[in-house]
Structures are given as structure tokens and as C-alpha cells.
Coordinates of C-alpha atoms and ligand atoms in Angstrom, one line a residue:
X1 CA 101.5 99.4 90.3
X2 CA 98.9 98.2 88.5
X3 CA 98.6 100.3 84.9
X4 CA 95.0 99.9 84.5
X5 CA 93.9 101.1 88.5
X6 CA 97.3 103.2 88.4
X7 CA 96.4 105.0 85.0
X8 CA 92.4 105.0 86.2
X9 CA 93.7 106.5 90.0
X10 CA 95.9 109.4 88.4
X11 CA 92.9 110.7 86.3
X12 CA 90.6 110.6 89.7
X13 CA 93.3 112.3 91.7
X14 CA 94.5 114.5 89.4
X15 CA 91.5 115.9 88.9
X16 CA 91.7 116.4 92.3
X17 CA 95.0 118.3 92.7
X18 CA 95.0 121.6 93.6
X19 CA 96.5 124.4 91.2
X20 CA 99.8 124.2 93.0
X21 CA 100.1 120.6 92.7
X22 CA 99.5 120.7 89.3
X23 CA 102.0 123.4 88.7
X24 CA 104.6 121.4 91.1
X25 CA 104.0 118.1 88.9
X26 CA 105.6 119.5 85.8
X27 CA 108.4 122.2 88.0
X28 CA 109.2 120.7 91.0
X29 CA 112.6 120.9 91.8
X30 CA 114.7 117.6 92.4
X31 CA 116.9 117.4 95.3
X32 CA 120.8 116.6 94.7
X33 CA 123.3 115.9 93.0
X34 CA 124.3 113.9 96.2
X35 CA 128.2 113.5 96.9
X36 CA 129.0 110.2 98.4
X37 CA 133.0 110.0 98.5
X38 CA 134.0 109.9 94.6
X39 CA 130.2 108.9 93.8
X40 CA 128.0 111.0 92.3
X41 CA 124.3 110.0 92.5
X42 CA 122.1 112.2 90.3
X43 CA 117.8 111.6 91.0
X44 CA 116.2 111.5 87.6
X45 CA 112.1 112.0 88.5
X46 CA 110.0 111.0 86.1
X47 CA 107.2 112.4 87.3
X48 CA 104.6 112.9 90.7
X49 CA 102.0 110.0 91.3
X50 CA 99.0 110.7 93.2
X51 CA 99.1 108.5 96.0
X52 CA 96.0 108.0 97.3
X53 CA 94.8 106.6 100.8
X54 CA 93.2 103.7 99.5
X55 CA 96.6 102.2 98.3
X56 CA 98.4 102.0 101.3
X57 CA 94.5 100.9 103.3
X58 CA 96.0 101.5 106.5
X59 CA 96.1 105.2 106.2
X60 CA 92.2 105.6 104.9
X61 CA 91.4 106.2 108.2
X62 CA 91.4 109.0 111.0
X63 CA 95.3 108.6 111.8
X64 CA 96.1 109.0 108.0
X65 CA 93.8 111.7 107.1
X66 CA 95.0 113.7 110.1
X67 CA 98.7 113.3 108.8
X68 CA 97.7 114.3 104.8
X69 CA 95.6 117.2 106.8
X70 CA 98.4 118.5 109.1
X71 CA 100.5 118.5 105.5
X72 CA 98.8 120.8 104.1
X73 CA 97.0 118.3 102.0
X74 CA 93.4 117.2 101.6
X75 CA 92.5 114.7 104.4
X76 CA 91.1 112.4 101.5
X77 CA 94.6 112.5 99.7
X78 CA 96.3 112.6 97.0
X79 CA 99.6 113.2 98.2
X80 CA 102.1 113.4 95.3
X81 CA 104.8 111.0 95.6
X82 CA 108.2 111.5 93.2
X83 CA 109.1 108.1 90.9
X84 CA 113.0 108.6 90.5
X85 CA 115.6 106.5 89.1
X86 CA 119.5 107.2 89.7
X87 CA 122.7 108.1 87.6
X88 CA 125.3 106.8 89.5
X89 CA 129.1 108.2 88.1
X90 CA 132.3 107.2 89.3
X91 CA 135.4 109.7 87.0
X92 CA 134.2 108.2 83.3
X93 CA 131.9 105.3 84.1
X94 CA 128.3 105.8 85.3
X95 CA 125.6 103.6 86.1
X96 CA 121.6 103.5 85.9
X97 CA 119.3 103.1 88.9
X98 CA 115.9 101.8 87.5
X99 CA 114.2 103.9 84.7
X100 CA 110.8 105.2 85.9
X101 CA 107.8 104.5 84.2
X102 CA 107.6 106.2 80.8
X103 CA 103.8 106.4 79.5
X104 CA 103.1 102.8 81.0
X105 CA 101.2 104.8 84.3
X106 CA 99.8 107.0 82.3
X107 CA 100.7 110.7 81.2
X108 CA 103.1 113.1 83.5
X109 CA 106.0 111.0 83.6
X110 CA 108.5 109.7 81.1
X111 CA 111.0 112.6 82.0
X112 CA 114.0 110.1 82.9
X113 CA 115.3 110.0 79.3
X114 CA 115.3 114.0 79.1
X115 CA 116.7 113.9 83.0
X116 CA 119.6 111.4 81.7
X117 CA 120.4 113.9 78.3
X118 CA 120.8 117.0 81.0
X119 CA 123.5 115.1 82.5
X120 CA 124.9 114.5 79.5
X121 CA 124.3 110.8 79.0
X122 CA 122.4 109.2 75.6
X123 CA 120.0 105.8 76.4
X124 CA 122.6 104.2 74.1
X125 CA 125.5 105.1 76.5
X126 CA 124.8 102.9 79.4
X127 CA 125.7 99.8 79.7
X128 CA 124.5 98.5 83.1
X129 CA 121.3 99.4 84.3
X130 CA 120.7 97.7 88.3
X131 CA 117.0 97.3 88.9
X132 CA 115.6 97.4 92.6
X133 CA 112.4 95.6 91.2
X134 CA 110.1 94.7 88.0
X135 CA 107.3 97.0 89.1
X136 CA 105.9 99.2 85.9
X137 CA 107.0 102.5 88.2
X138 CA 110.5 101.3 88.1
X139 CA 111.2 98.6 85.1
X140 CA 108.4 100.7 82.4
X141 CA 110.8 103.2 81.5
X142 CA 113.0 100.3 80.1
X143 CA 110.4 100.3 77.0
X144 CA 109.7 102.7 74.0
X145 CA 106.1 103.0 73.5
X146 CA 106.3 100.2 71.0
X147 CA 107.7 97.9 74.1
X148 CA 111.1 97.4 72.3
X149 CA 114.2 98.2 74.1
X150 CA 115.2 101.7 75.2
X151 CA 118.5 101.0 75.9
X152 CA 120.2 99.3 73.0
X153 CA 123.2 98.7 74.7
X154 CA 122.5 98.0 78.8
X155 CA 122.5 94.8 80.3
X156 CA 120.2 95.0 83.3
X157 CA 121.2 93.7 86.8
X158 CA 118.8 92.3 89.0
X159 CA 118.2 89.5 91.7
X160 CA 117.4 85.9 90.7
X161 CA 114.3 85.7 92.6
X162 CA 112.7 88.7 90.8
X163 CA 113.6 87.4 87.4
X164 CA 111.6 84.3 88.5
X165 CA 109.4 85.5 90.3
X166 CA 107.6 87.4 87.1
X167 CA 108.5 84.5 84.4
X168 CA 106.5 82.1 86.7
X169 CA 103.1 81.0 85.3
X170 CA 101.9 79.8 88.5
X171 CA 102.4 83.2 90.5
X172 CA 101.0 85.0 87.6
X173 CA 97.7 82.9 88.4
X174 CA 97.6 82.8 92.1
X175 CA 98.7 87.2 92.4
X176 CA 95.6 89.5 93.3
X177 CA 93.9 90.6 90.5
X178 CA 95.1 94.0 90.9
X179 CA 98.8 93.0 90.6
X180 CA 98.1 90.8 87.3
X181 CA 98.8 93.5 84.7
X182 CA 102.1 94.2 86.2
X183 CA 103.5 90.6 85.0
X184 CA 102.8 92.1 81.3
X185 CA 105.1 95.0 82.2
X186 CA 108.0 93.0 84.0
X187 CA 107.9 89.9 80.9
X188 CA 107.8 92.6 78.3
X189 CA 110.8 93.8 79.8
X190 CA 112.4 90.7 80.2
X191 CA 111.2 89.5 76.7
X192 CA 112.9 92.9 75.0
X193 CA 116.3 92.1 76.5
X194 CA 117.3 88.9 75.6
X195 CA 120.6 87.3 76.4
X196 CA 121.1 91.0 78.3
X197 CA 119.7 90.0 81.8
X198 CA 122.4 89.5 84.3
X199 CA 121.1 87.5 87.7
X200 CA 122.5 88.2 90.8
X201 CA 121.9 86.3 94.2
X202 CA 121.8 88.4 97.6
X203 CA 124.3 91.1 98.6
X204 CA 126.6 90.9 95.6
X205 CA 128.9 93.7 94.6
X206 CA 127.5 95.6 91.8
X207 CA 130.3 97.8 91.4
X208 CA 133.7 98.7 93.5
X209 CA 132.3 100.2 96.9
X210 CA 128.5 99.5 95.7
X211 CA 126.3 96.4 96.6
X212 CA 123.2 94.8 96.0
X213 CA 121.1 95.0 99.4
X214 CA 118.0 92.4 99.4
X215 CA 115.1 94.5 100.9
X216 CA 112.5 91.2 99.9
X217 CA 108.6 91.4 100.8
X218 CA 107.6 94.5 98.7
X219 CA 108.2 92.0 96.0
X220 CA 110.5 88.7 96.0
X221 CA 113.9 90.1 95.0
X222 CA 113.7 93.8 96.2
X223 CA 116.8 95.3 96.6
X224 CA 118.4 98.5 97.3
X225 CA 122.0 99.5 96.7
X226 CA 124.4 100.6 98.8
X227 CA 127.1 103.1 98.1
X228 CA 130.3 103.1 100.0
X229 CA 133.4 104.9 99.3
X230 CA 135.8 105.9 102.9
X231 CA 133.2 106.8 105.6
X232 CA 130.8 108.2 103.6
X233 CA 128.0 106.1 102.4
X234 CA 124.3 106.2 100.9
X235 CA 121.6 103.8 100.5
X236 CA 119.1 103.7 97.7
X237 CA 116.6 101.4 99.5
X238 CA 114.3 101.1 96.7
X239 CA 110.5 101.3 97.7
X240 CA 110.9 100.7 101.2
X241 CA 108.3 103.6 101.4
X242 CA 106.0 105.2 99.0
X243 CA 104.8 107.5 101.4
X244 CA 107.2 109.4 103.6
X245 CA 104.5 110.8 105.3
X246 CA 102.7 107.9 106.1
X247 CA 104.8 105.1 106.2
X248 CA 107.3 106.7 108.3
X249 CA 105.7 107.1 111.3
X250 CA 103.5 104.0 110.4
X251 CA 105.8 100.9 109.3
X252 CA 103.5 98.7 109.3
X253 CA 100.9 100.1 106.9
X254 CA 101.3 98.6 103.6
X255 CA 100.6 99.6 100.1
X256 CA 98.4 97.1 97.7
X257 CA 101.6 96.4 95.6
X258 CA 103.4 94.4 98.1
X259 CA 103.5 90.7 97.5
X260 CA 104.1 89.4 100.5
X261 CA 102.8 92.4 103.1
X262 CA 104.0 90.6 106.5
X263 CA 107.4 90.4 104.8
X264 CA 107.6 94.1 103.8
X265 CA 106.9 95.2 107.1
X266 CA 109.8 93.4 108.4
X267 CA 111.7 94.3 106.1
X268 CA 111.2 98.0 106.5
X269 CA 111.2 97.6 110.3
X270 CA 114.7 96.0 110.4
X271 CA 116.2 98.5 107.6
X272 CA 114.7 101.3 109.0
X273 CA 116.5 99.9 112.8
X274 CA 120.0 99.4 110.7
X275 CA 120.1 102.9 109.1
X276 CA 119.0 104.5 112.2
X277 CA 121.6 102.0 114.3
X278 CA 124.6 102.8 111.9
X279 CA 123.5 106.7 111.2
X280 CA 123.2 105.6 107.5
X281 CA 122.1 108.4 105.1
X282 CA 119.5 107.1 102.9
X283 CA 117.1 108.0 100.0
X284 CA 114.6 106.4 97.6
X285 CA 112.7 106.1 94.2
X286 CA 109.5 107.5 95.9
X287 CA 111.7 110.1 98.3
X288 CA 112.1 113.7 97.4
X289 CA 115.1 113.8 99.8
X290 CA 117.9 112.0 101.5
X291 CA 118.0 112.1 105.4
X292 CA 119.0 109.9 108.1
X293 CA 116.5 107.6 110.1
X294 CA 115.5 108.6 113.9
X295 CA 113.4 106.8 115.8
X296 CA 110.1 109.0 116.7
X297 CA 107.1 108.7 119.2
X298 CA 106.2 104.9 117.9
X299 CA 107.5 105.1 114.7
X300 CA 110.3 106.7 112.6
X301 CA 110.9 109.8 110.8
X302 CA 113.6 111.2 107.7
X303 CA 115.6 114.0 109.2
Ligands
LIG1 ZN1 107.7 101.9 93.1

């Protein structure tokens, strides 16, 4: 997300939240732990962004206002979205998931560090974080305030084609002007942990019983993570949506972040087909729940 529209959006809509939404961004409860085999995966939200129906363009019409409507929300948006990261624990090792946003969108978030310290578990304590993608929502929380690292001693995993993708100069130029400030975020993250980035190159195994999963499109080395352990397993598919609610039924409406939009859609058409094909149990950074994918009417819903 872009911080300046991002931070400039969350004032417009939040003035525009009704009491219970605004009551629901500092309380709302967050769903799990969830089991998978020995795996524990723990969502840490950092907080609720207004999504509005301008950002995924698609949905500013009649079809979209009728499904914010029949939620229960105004036609005109916004409907809050969670930003999680995961703890991931395995007996006495555990893992990081991304790190939300901290202040970089703005007030209201910032709450993985205190999420992470209910579970027991100090920034300094980790030592791998995996990263679905540089975006601020996702890569901010990485940073103090000052943009120095948060996590003195993590190293932080991520695929090859995202680490080059926000070093390159000429993408930088030739990105929309909207998605220009988020190359500040992603190099100042890059730039505050030298000599601690590890690359990583497709479906590589991240951990025993959990690999990488390239979801490209949203942007060049999206991935999500799958967990396996017996027959049980979950995927963390990253932002293959940011709005249930929309983007379910709709996969081919896109939000403004994506860098390459025909290749997010395809993306999220083809996952969406697996997990549904293989019954896979799956959950997200902008999910308040995990579910299993059915196919519905013309599109797709979370059960
Ligand atoms: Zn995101």
C-alpha cells in the first residue's frame, strides 16, 4: 500500500466508521491458535484497514456496493480488513510470518510486537522471519520508528525476485505513481538488515513440513507458505485477497497494489481451484478466519 494515499484513506474512512467499527478496531477478537499436526500458528493483527471501494476499482460499482450493503456495511465502504502476521511454533523453535505495518500506514496498528510478547516471544528472540512480500502492510513492522531494525537477531527469508524487484532502479521509475512510496518502505527494509537477507528461489522448504509457495502477480515474488505435518495441512497464502467479501466471489477484481493485475488474477484463480481441488484449509494476512475453498454461483467462497 501506498503510505501517503494509505495514511490519507484511513483518515477519510475512519472518519467514516461507524461507532462499532471503531470499537471493533481496537477489541476485535482474533481467530485461532490454529493446530496443524505439531504446528502451532498463532495470527498476530496489527490492526483493521479501511478498505475502501476505490482500491480494488472493480467493486466501486453496483455489484460491490450491493455486497458491502447485504454486510451490513455502508454501500460506499469501508469495510475493515485485518493486517496479520503469523507465529509459527514447532516444541521450542518458532518462526515469524511477516510483521504488519507498525506506524508506517498510519495510527491503529503496530500491535504485532505486543501480539508476539503475549505469546511469550521478545523481537530479539526470533531468528527467522519468512516474508510473503515487501509491501509496507507486511515488511513495515520490520522497522522501529527510526527505520532501524526491530529484530536484532532475525534473518529474513524471502524470494529472489522480490528482493530484486524493489532494489531495481528501473522498476522504481516505470511503477504507477501510487506504488512509488512503497520502494522507500521495502529498501529501508532491506537497507536495515544487511548481510541478514536470505534469498530463496520457488517452492523451497522453509522449514521441516513448511514450504515456500510462489503466489507471483500481486507483486513479483509473492508467496505463501504451506504447512504440512501427517494429513493435516494449512496454507498462508499471503494477500491472495484483501477483501473476502469482494474478492471471493469476484477473482478477478483487483486491488491498486498489484503489479502485475492479469497475473494476480491468475494466480488467485488457479490457487483458489487447488485449495478447493485438494480440500486445502487456508487463511491469510488480510483473513479474519481460516476456511476451506468451495466453488459458488460464478465465483468462490471461505467456508
Ligand atoms: Zn497486504
Amino acid at each position: 500500500m501506498s503510505p501517503r494515499l494509505s495514511r490519507r484513506s484511513l483518515l477519510a474512512a475512519s472518519a467514516l466508521l461507524p461507532l462499532g467499527l471503531h470499537r471493533s478496531t481496537t477489541a476485535a477478537p482474533v481467530a485461532g491458535p490454529y493446530r496443524v499436526g505439531a504446528f502451532t500458528v498463532t495470527p498476530l493483527r496489527d490492526g483493521l484497514f479501511p478498505l475502501e471501494p476505490s482500491m480494488i476499482p472493480a467493486a466501486d460499482s453496483a455489484a460491490g456496493h450491493a455486497l458491502l450493503k447485504g454486510a451490513g456495511l455502508p454501500a460506499n465502504g469501508p469495510s475493515p480488513e485485518p493486517v496479520n502476521a503469523f507465529l509459527i511454533r514447532r516444541g521450542e523453535r518458532h518462526w515469524l510470518l511477516d510483521a504488519g505495518c507498525s506506524t508506517v500506514l498510519g495510527p491503529g496498528f503496530n500491535r504485532v510486537t505486543a501480539a508476539l510478547a503475549a505469546e511469550g516471544v521478545r523481537p530479539n528472540q526470533v531468528d527467522t522471519i519468512w516474508l510473503s512480500h515487501l509491501h509496507a502492510d507486511h515488511a513495515g513492522g520490520l522497522l522501529t520508528p527510526r527505520r532501524r531494525a526491530r529484530f536484532a537477531n532475525a534473518e529474513l527469508v524471502l524470494q529472489d525476485r522480490e528482493v530484486a524487484y524493489w532494489s531495481d532502479a528501473g522498476a522504481r521509475a516505470s511503477a504507477p505513481a501510487a506504488l512509488r512510496p512503497m520502494f522507500d518502505t521495502a529498501q529501508a527494509v532491506l537497507a536495515a538488515y544487511p548481510d541478514r537477507i536470505r534469498r530463496i528461489s520457488g517452492e523451497s522448504e522453509l522449514a521441516p513440513g513448511i514450504h515456500a509457495l510462489p503466489l507471483p502477480g500481486h507483486t513479483p515474488g509473492h508467496m505463501g507458505v504451506l504447512i504440512a505435518d501427517g494429513s493435516e495441512r494449512l496454507l498462508i497464502w499471503g494477500d491472495i485477497v484483501h477483501s473476502r467479501l469482494l474478492q471471493m466471489p469476484h477473482p478477478d477484481w483487483t486491488v491498486i497494489w498489484d503489479t502485475d493485475p492479469a497475473q494476480a488474477v491468475a494466480t488467485r484463480r488457479q490457487i483458489f481451484d487447488r485449495a478447493a481441488m485438494e480440500g486445502l484449509n487456508v487463511t491469510g494476512m488480510h483473513l479474519a478466519a481460516r476456511g476451506r475453498i468451495e466453488r459458488a454461483d460464478a465465483g468462490y467462497a471461505l467456508r
